[in-house]
């Protein structure tokens, strides 16, 4: 099991307006430091959030959002892109109006951005992570594993499969394991092309240092891995290929 590495998590709630949810005092981003920003969306604010997102995203992103079967899924996607643009421009100097392309495996490529950024969203949650290290991945999931993820778990690394079989809270543990694996695979930039058996995470409740077997061509000691405090209905993980000693966590709450 990897030795525990001390990572200071600094979570705080930030009240924001639904018509301009990303107007806030962003903390400074230093070396060996990461910032995670998460927005909790509420149905009564959807119209204002949609108007904001349309103003801060491009036509191709609007078209993509329209293709979602459920309007709330399209809105969540748009808000995520708007937040990604805000963070990449503020911290990385990216032109907020530029087209964001994706690599072969779906990870956004932020041309002209000097920082690593990644995005994840599910349910009423939209999260972005940023670090001076280029390889950063964040993932948030529902706390209870749906059947499709439980089926995928049979293809996890053998150590993970064995651990999950022994655990009584297997549905929660499966999602804890899955969110950690997703964060790591997203950080590598390989996404779903990285075989699930090629790397392993700890499935137990463990707030940090849960990477057990590093992805190919990397060393376990190169990684910083932590769970994020997102409430009982979700699980979330952050993985960064590089040393990080502090993670600022801004949880954006919409004003009534």
mmCIF file of C-alpha atoms in Angstrom:
data_model
loop_
_atom_site.group_PDB
_atom_site.id
_atom_site.type_symbol
_atom_site.label_atom_id
_atom_site.label_comp_id
_atom_site.label_asym_id
_atom_site.label_seq_id
_atom_site.Cartn_x
_atom_site.Cartn_y
_atom_site.Cartn_z
ATOM 1 C CA UNK A 1 0.000 0.000 0.000
ATOM 2 C CA UNK A 2 1.369 3.473 -0.808
ATOM 3 C CA UNK A 3 2.628 5.555 2.079
ATOM 4 C CA UNK A 4 0.326 8.389 3.068
ATOM 5 C CA UNK A 5 1.464 11.772 1.755
ATOM 6 C CA UNK A 6 0.181 14.842 3.563
ATOM 7 C CA UNK A 7 -2.064 16.959 1.340
ATOM 8 C CA UNK A 8 -3.890 19.864 2.948
ATOM 9 C CA UNK A 9 -7.489 20.157 1.748
ATOM 10 C CA UNK A 10 -9.025 23.604 2.240
ATOM 11 C CA UNK A 11 -12.763 23.401 1.413
ATOM 12 C CA UNK A 12 -15.000 26.435 1.680
ATOM 13 C CA UNK A 13 -18.478 27.443 0.577
ATOM 14 C CA UNK A 14 -18.812 30.487 -1.677
ATOM 15 C CA UNK A 15 -22.151 32.204 -2.320
ATOM 16 C CA UNK A 16 -22.606 33.191 -5.981
ATOM 17 C CA UNK A 17 -25.363 34.647 -8.160
ATOM 18 C CA UNK A 18 -27.139 32.433 -10.676
ATOM 19 C CA UNK A 19 -26.921 35.082 -13.398
ATOM 20 C CA UNK A 20 -23.106 35.306 -13.003
ATOM 21 C CA UNK A 21 -22.000 32.242 -11.023
ATOM 22 C CA UNK A 22 -18.281 32.532 -11.744
ATOM 23 C CA UNK A 23 -17.833 36.091 -10.525
ATOM 24 C CA UNK A 24 -15.738 35.425 -7.453
ATOM 25 C CA UNK A 25 -12.339 36.038 -5.916
ATOM 26 C CA UNK A 26 -10.208 33.247 -7.315
ATOM 27 C CA UNK A 27 -7.369 32.161 -5.005
ATOM 28 C CA UNK A 28 -3.808 32.451 -6.274
ATOM 29 C CA UNK A 29 -2.422 29.310 -7.909
ATOM 30 C CA UNK A 30 1.116 28.487 -6.812
ATOM 31 C CA UNK A 31 3.511 25.609 -7.440
ATOM 32 C CA UNK A 32 2.669 22.328 -5.650
ATOM 33 C CA UNK A 33 -0.915 23.558 -5.421
ATOM 34 C CA UNK A 34 -4.249 22.688 -7.039
ATOM 35 C CA UNK A 35 -7.643 24.361 -7.060
ATOM 36 C CA UNK A 36 -10.982 22.577 -7.488
ATOM 37 C CA UNK A 37 -14.136 24.580 -8.146
ATOM 38 C CA UNK A 38 -17.560 22.961 -7.987
ATOM 39 C CA UNK A 39 -21.023 24.366 -8.678
ATOM 40 C CA UNK A 40 -24.214 22.873 -7.274
ATOM 41 C CA UNK A 41 -27.049 23.536 -9.750
ATOM 42 C CA UNK A 42 -30.668 23.802 -8.636
ATOM 43 C CA UNK A 43 -33.711 23.550 -10.955
ATOM 44 C CA UNK A 44 -35.121 26.933 -9.941
ATOM 45 C CA UNK A 45 -31.962 28.582 -11.301
ATOM 46 C CA UNK A 46 -31.761 26.686 -14.598
ATOM 47 C CA UNK A 47 -33.100 29.515 -16.768
ATOM 48 C CA UNK A 48 -30.587 32.035 -15.427
ATOM 49 C CA UNK A 49 -27.756 29.515 -15.637
ATOM 50 C CA UNK A 50 -28.659 28.666 -19.231
ATOM 51 C CA UNK A 51 -28.665 32.354 -20.221
ATOM 52 C CA UNK A 52 -25.256 32.799 -18.600
ATOM 53 C CA UNK A 53 -23.808 29.672 -20.218
ATOM 54 C CA UNK A 54 -24.993 30.666 -23.693
ATOM 55 C CA UNK A 55 -23.210 34.014 -23.342
ATOM 56 C CA UNK A 56 -19.926 32.368 -22.353
ATOM 57 C CA UNK A 57 -19.730 29.437 -24.778
ATOM 58 C CA UNK A 58 -19.486 29.068 -28.553
ATOM 59 C CA UNK A 59 -21.944 27.990 -31.246
ATOM 60 C CA UNK A 60 -20.458 24.492 -31.591
ATOM 61 C CA UNK A 61 -20.908 23.992 -27.834
ATOM 62 C CA UNK A 62 -24.519 25.179 -28.072
ATOM 63 C CA UNK A 63 -25.138 22.634 -30.833
ATOM 64 C CA UNK A 64 -23.560 19.860 -28.772
ATOM 65 C CA UNK A 65 -25.747 20.711 -25.790
ATOM 66 C CA UNK A 66 -28.866 20.571 -27.970
ATOM 67 C CA UNK A 67 -28.092 16.959 -28.866
ATOM 68 C CA UNK A 68 -28.558 15.732 -25.294
ATOM 69 C CA UNK A 69 -31.845 13.894 -24.792
ATOM 70 C CA UNK A 70 -32.511 15.665 -21.482
ATOM 71 C CA UNK A 71 -32.277 19.480 -21.315
ATOM 72 C CA UNK A 72 -30.674 19.359 -17.858
ATOM 73 C CA UNK A 73 -27.830 17.233 -19.242
ATOM 74 C CA UNK A 74 -27.213 19.747 -22.011
ATOM 75 C CA UNK A 75 -27.257 22.601 -19.494
ATOM 76 C CA UNK A 76 -24.762 20.835 -17.253
ATOM 77 C CA UNK A 77 -22.458 20.349 -20.240
ATOM 78 C CA UNK A 78 -22.715 24.039 -21.178
ATOM 79 C CA UNK A 79 -22.073 25.243 -17.632
ATOM 80 C CA UNK A 80 -19.052 22.960 -17.474
ATOM 81 C CA UNK A 81 -17.605 24.424 -20.650
ATOM 82 C CA UNK A 82 -18.211 27.963 -19.386
ATOM 83 C CA UNK A 83 -16.445 27.174 -16.103
ATOM 84 C CA UNK A 84 -13.569 25.503 -17.945
ATOM 85 C CA UNK A 85 -13.135 28.610 -20.108
ATOM 86 C CA UNK A 86 -13.196 30.887 -17.064
ATOM 87 C CA UNK A 87 -10.593 28.871 -15.172
ATOM 88 C CA UNK A 88 -8.300 28.323 -18.176
ATOM 89 C CA UNK A 89 -8.334 32.015 -19.065
ATOM 90 C CA UNK A 90 -7.894 33.250 -15.483
ATOM 91 C CA UNK A 91 -5.087 30.903 -14.489
ATOM 92 C CA UNK A 92 -3.592 29.836 -17.793
ATOM 93 C CA UNK A 93 -3.949 32.891 -20.011
ATOM 94 C CA UNK A 94 -6.105 31.104 -22.585
ATOM 95 C CA UNK A 95 -8.259 33.262 -24.849
ATOM 96 C CA UNK A 96 -11.760 32.623 -23.406
ATOM 97 C CA UNK A 97 -13.270 32.892 -26.903
ATOM 98 C CA UNK A 98 -11.081 30.258 -28.546
ATOM 99 C CA UNK A 99 -12.391 26.920 -29.789
ATOM 100 C CA UNK A 100 -11.653 24.104 -27.324
ATOM 101 C CA UNK A 101 -10.715 20.954 -29.177
ATOM 102 C CA UNK A 102 -10.526 17.447 -27.734
ATOM 103 C CA UNK A 103 -7.775 14.901 -28.195
ATOM 104 C CA UNK A 104 -8.375 11.466 -29.706
ATOM 105 C CA UNK A 105 -9.708 10.177 -26.391
ATOM 106 C CA UNK A 106 -11.993 13.110 -25.609
ATOM 107 C CA UNK A 107 -9.892 15.182 -23.198
ATOM 108 C CA UNK A 108 -10.170 18.942 -23.862
ATOM 109 C CA UNK A 109 -6.960 20.446 -25.242
ATOM 110 C CA UNK A 110 -6.505 24.039 -24.121
ATOM 111 C CA UNK A 111 -4.211 25.670 -26.660
ATOM 112 C CA UNK A 112 -2.239 28.556 -25.202
ATOM 113 C CA UNK A 113 -3.078 27.566 -21.617
ATOM 114 C CA UNK A 114 -0.090 27.371 -19.251
ATOM 115 C CA UNK A 115 -1.875 25.224 -16.657
ATOM 116 C CA UNK A 116 -3.438 21.792 -16.554
ATOM 117 C CA UNK A 117 -7.247 21.810 -16.350
ATOM 118 C CA UNK A 118 -9.898 19.118 -16.288
ATOM 119 C CA UNK A 119 -13.667 18.970 -15.910
ATOM 120 C CA UNK A 120 -16.298 16.545 -14.627
ATOM 121 C CA UNK A 121 -20.047 16.763 -14.084
ATOM 122 C CA UNK A 122 -22.945 14.573 -13.030
ATOM 123 C CA UNK A 123 -26.350 15.080 -11.412
ATOM 124 C CA UNK A 124 -26.476 18.669 -10.165
ATOM 125 C CA UNK A 125 -22.685 18.947 -9.859
ATOM 126 C CA UNK A 126 -20.162 20.625 -12.192
ATOM 127 C CA UNK A 127 -16.477 20.573 -11.206
ATOM 128 C CA UNK A 128 -13.196 21.849 -12.656
ATOM 129 C CA UNK A 129 -9.644 21.245 -11.405
ATOM 130 C CA UNK A 130 -6.578 23.336 -12.239
ATOM 131 C CA UNK A 131 -2.890 22.881 -11.406
ATOM 132 C CA UNK A 132 0.498 24.103 -12.595
ATOM 133 C CA UNK A 133 1.158 20.468 -13.476
ATOM 134 C CA UNK A 134 -0.068 19.605 -16.964
ATOM 135 C CA UNK A 135 -1.547 16.205 -16.158
ATOM 136 C CA UNK A 136 -4.603 16.680 -13.933
ATOM 137 C CA UNK A 137 -7.808 14.658 -13.792
ATOM 138 C CA UNK A 138 -10.996 15.126 -11.769
ATOM 139 C CA UNK A 139 -14.050 12.894 -11.640
ATOM 140 C CA UNK A 140 -17.361 13.097 -9.789
ATOM 141 C CA UNK A 141 -19.956 10.330 -9.763
ATOM 142 C CA UNK A 142 -23.157 9.283 -8.026
ATOM 143 C CA UNK A 143 -22.284 7.478 -4.784
ATOM 144 C CA UNK A 144 -24.287 4.368 -5.703
ATOM 145 C CA UNK A 145 -23.027 2.246 -8.581
ATOM 146 C CA UNK A 146 -25.467 1.677 -11.475
ATOM 147 C CA UNK A 147 -25.538 -1.784 -13.006
ATOM 148 C CA UNK A 148 -23.393 -0.766 -15.986
ATOM 149 C CA UNK A 149 -20.504 0.243 -13.705
ATOM 150 C CA UNK A 150 -20.910 -2.897 -11.593
ATOM 151 C CA UNK A 151 -20.599 -4.903 -14.799
ATOM 152 C CA UNK A 152 -17.462 -2.977 -15.792
ATOM 153 C CA UNK A 153 -15.913 -3.728 -12.399
ATOM 154 C CA UNK A 154 -15.300 -7.312 -13.489
ATOM 155 C CA UNK A 155 -12.618 -5.887 -15.781
ATOM 156 C CA UNK A 156 -10.825 -3.859 -13.106
ATOM 157 C CA UNK A 157 -7.267 -4.646 -12.009
ATOM 158 C CA UNK A 158 -7.159 -8.046 -10.196
ATOM 159 C CA UNK A 159 -6.285 -6.341 -6.887
ATOM 160 C CA UNK A 160 -9.398 -4.164 -7.159
ATOM 161 C CA UNK A 161 -11.651 -7.069 -8.118
ATOM 162 C CA UNK A 162 -10.431 -9.063 -5.109
ATOM 163 C CA UNK A 163 -10.882 -6.107 -2.746
ATOM 164 C CA UNK A 164 -14.421 -5.330 -3.932
ATOM 165 C CA UNK A 165 -15.512 -8.940 -3.457
ATOM 166 C CA UNK A 166 -14.621 -8.690 0.231
ATOM 167 C CA UNK A 167 -16.376 -5.401 0.914
ATOM 168 C CA UNK A 168 -19.878 -5.205 2.370
ATOM 169 C CA UNK A 169 -20.632 -1.771 0.898
ATOM 170 C CA UNK A 170 -19.686 -3.023 -2.559
ATOM 171 C CA UNK A 171 -21.947 -0.624 -4.493
ATOM 172 C CA UNK A 172 -20.478 2.423 -2.752
ATOM 173 C CA UNK A 173 -16.961 0.995 -2.890
ATOM 174 C CA UNK A 174 -17.328 0.306 -6.608
ATOM 175 C CA UNK A 175 -18.114 3.963 -7.285
ATOM 176 C CA UNK A 176 -15.313 5.119 -5.012
ATOM 177 C CA UNK A 177 -12.963 2.890 -7.002
ATOM 178 C CA UNK A 178 -14.441 3.991 -10.336
ATOM 179 C CA UNK A 179 -14.165 7.729 -9.636
ATOM 180 C CA UNK A 180 -10.527 7.285 -8.596
ATOM 181 C CA UNK A 181 -9.737 5.281 -11.717
ATOM 182 C CA UNK A 182 -11.482 7.845 -13.910
ATOM 183 C CA UNK A 183 -9.506 10.709 -12.361
ATOM 184 C CA UNK A 184 -6.229 8.899 -13.059
ATOM 185 C CA UNK A 185 -7.133 7.927 -16.629
ATOM 186 C CA UNK A 186 -8.276 11.489 -17.369
ATOM 187 C CA UNK A 187 -5.016 12.877 -15.999
ATOM 188 C CA UNK A 188 -3.012 10.691 -18.382
ATOM 189 C CA UNK A 189 -5.047 12.065 -21.293
ATOM 190 C CA UNK A 190 -5.820 8.527 -22.452
ATOM 191 C CA UNK A 191 -9.331 8.269 -21.011
ATOM 192 C CA UNK A 192 -11.146 5.038 -21.838
ATOM 193 C CA UNK A 193 -8.254 3.876 -24.037
ATOM 194 C CA UNK A 194 -6.240 3.166 -20.875
ATOM 195 C CA UNK A 195 -7.084 -0.462 -20.001
ATOM 196 C CA UNK A 196 -8.874 -0.798 -16.663
ATOM 197 C CA UNK A 197 -6.498 -3.622 -15.697
ATOM 198 C CA UNK A 198 -3.382 -1.523 -16.397
ATOM 199 C CA UNK A 199 -3.447 0.415 -13.113
ATOM 200 C CA UNK A 200 -5.028 0.059 -9.684
ATOM 201 C CA UNK A 201 -6.403 2.192 -6.862
ATOM 202 C CA UNK A 202 -7.298 1.398 -3.274
ATOM 203 C CA UNK A 203 -11.031 0.664 -2.905
ATOM 204 C CA UNK A 204 -11.140 1.372 0.834
ATOM 205 C CA UNK A 205 -12.114 4.675 2.419
ATOM 206 C CA UNK A 206 -8.790 6.494 2.173
ATOM 207 C CA UNK A 207 -8.675 10.294 1.734
ATOM 208 C CA UNK A 208 -5.367 10.444 -0.140
ATOM 209 C CA UNK A 209 -2.475 8.428 -1.590
ATOM 210 C CA UNK A 210 -4.836 5.755 -2.918
ATOM 211 C CA UNK A 211 -2.976 4.911 -6.147
ATOM 212 C CA UNK A 212 -1.611 1.369 -5.788
ATOM 213 C CA UNK A 213 -0.364 0.554 -9.305
ATOM 214 C CA UNK A 214 0.601 3.501 -11.510
ATOM 215 C CA UNK A 215 -0.385 3.695 -15.191
ATOM 216 C CA UNK A 216 2.233 2.469 -17.684
ATOM 217 C CA UNK A 217 5.307 4.698 -18.112
ATOM 218 C CA UNK A 218 4.659 6.493 -14.814
ATOM 219 C CA UNK A 219 5.761 5.913 -11.224
ATOM 220 C CA UNK A 220 3.413 5.767 -8.255
ATOM 221 C CA UNK A 221 5.662 8.230 -6.419
ATOM 222 C CA UNK A 222 5.041 10.806 -9.161
ATOM 223 C CA UNK A 223 1.330 11.052 -8.382
ATOM 224 C CA UNK A 224 -0.773 13.063 -5.943
ATOM 225 C CA UNK A 225 -4.205 11.494 -5.418
ATOM 226 C CA UNK A 226 -6.977 12.690 -3.094
ATOM 227 C CA UNK A 227 -10.711 12.300 -2.577
ATOM 228 C CA UNK A 228 -12.807 15.474 -2.590
ATOM 229 C CA UNK A 229 -15.517 16.288 -0.007
ATOM 230 C CA UNK A 230 -18.685 16.496 -2.103
ATOM 231 C CA UNK A 231 -21.415 15.243 0.240
ATOM 232 C CA UNK A 232 -23.053 11.874 0.797
ATOM 233 C CA UNK A 233 -24.781 11.623 -2.598
ATOM 234 C CA UNK A 234 -21.575 11.763 -4.637
ATOM 235 C CA UNK A 235 -17.984 10.562 -4.709
ATOM 236 C CA UNK A 236 -15.184 12.580 -6.292
ATOM 237 C CA UNK A 237 -11.469 12.152 -6.852
ATOM 238 C CA UNK A 238 -8.527 14.263 -7.995
ATOM 239 C CA UNK A 239 -5.358 12.860 -9.582
ATOM 240 C CA UNK A 240 -2.309 14.896 -10.558
ATOM 241 C CA UNK A 241 0.941 13.601 -12.008
ATOM 242 C CA UNK A 242 3.195 15.794 -9.902
ATOM 243 C CA UNK A 243 3.755 16.834 -6.273
ATOM 244 C CA UNK A 244 0.904 18.790 -4.670
ATOM 245 C CA UNK A 245 0.797 19.761 -0.996
ATOM 246 C CA UNK A 246 -2.429 21.812 -0.910
ATOM 247 C CA UNK A 247 -5.800 21.700 -2.662
ATOM 248 C CA UNK A 248 -8.171 24.664 -2.398
ATOM 249 C CA UNK A 249 -11.783 23.531 -2.829
ATOM 250 C CA UNK A 250 -14.365 26.185 -3.688
ATOM 251 C CA UNK A 251 -17.944 24.921 -3.433
ATOM 252 C CA UNK A 252 -20.143 27.437 -5.218
ATOM 253 C CA UNK A 253 -23.636 27.776 -3.756
ATOM 254 C CA UNK A 254 -26.306 29.711 -5.650
ATOM 255 C CA UNK A 255 -27.975 32.495 -3.712
ATOM 256 C CA UNK A 256 -31.728 32.029 -3.085
#
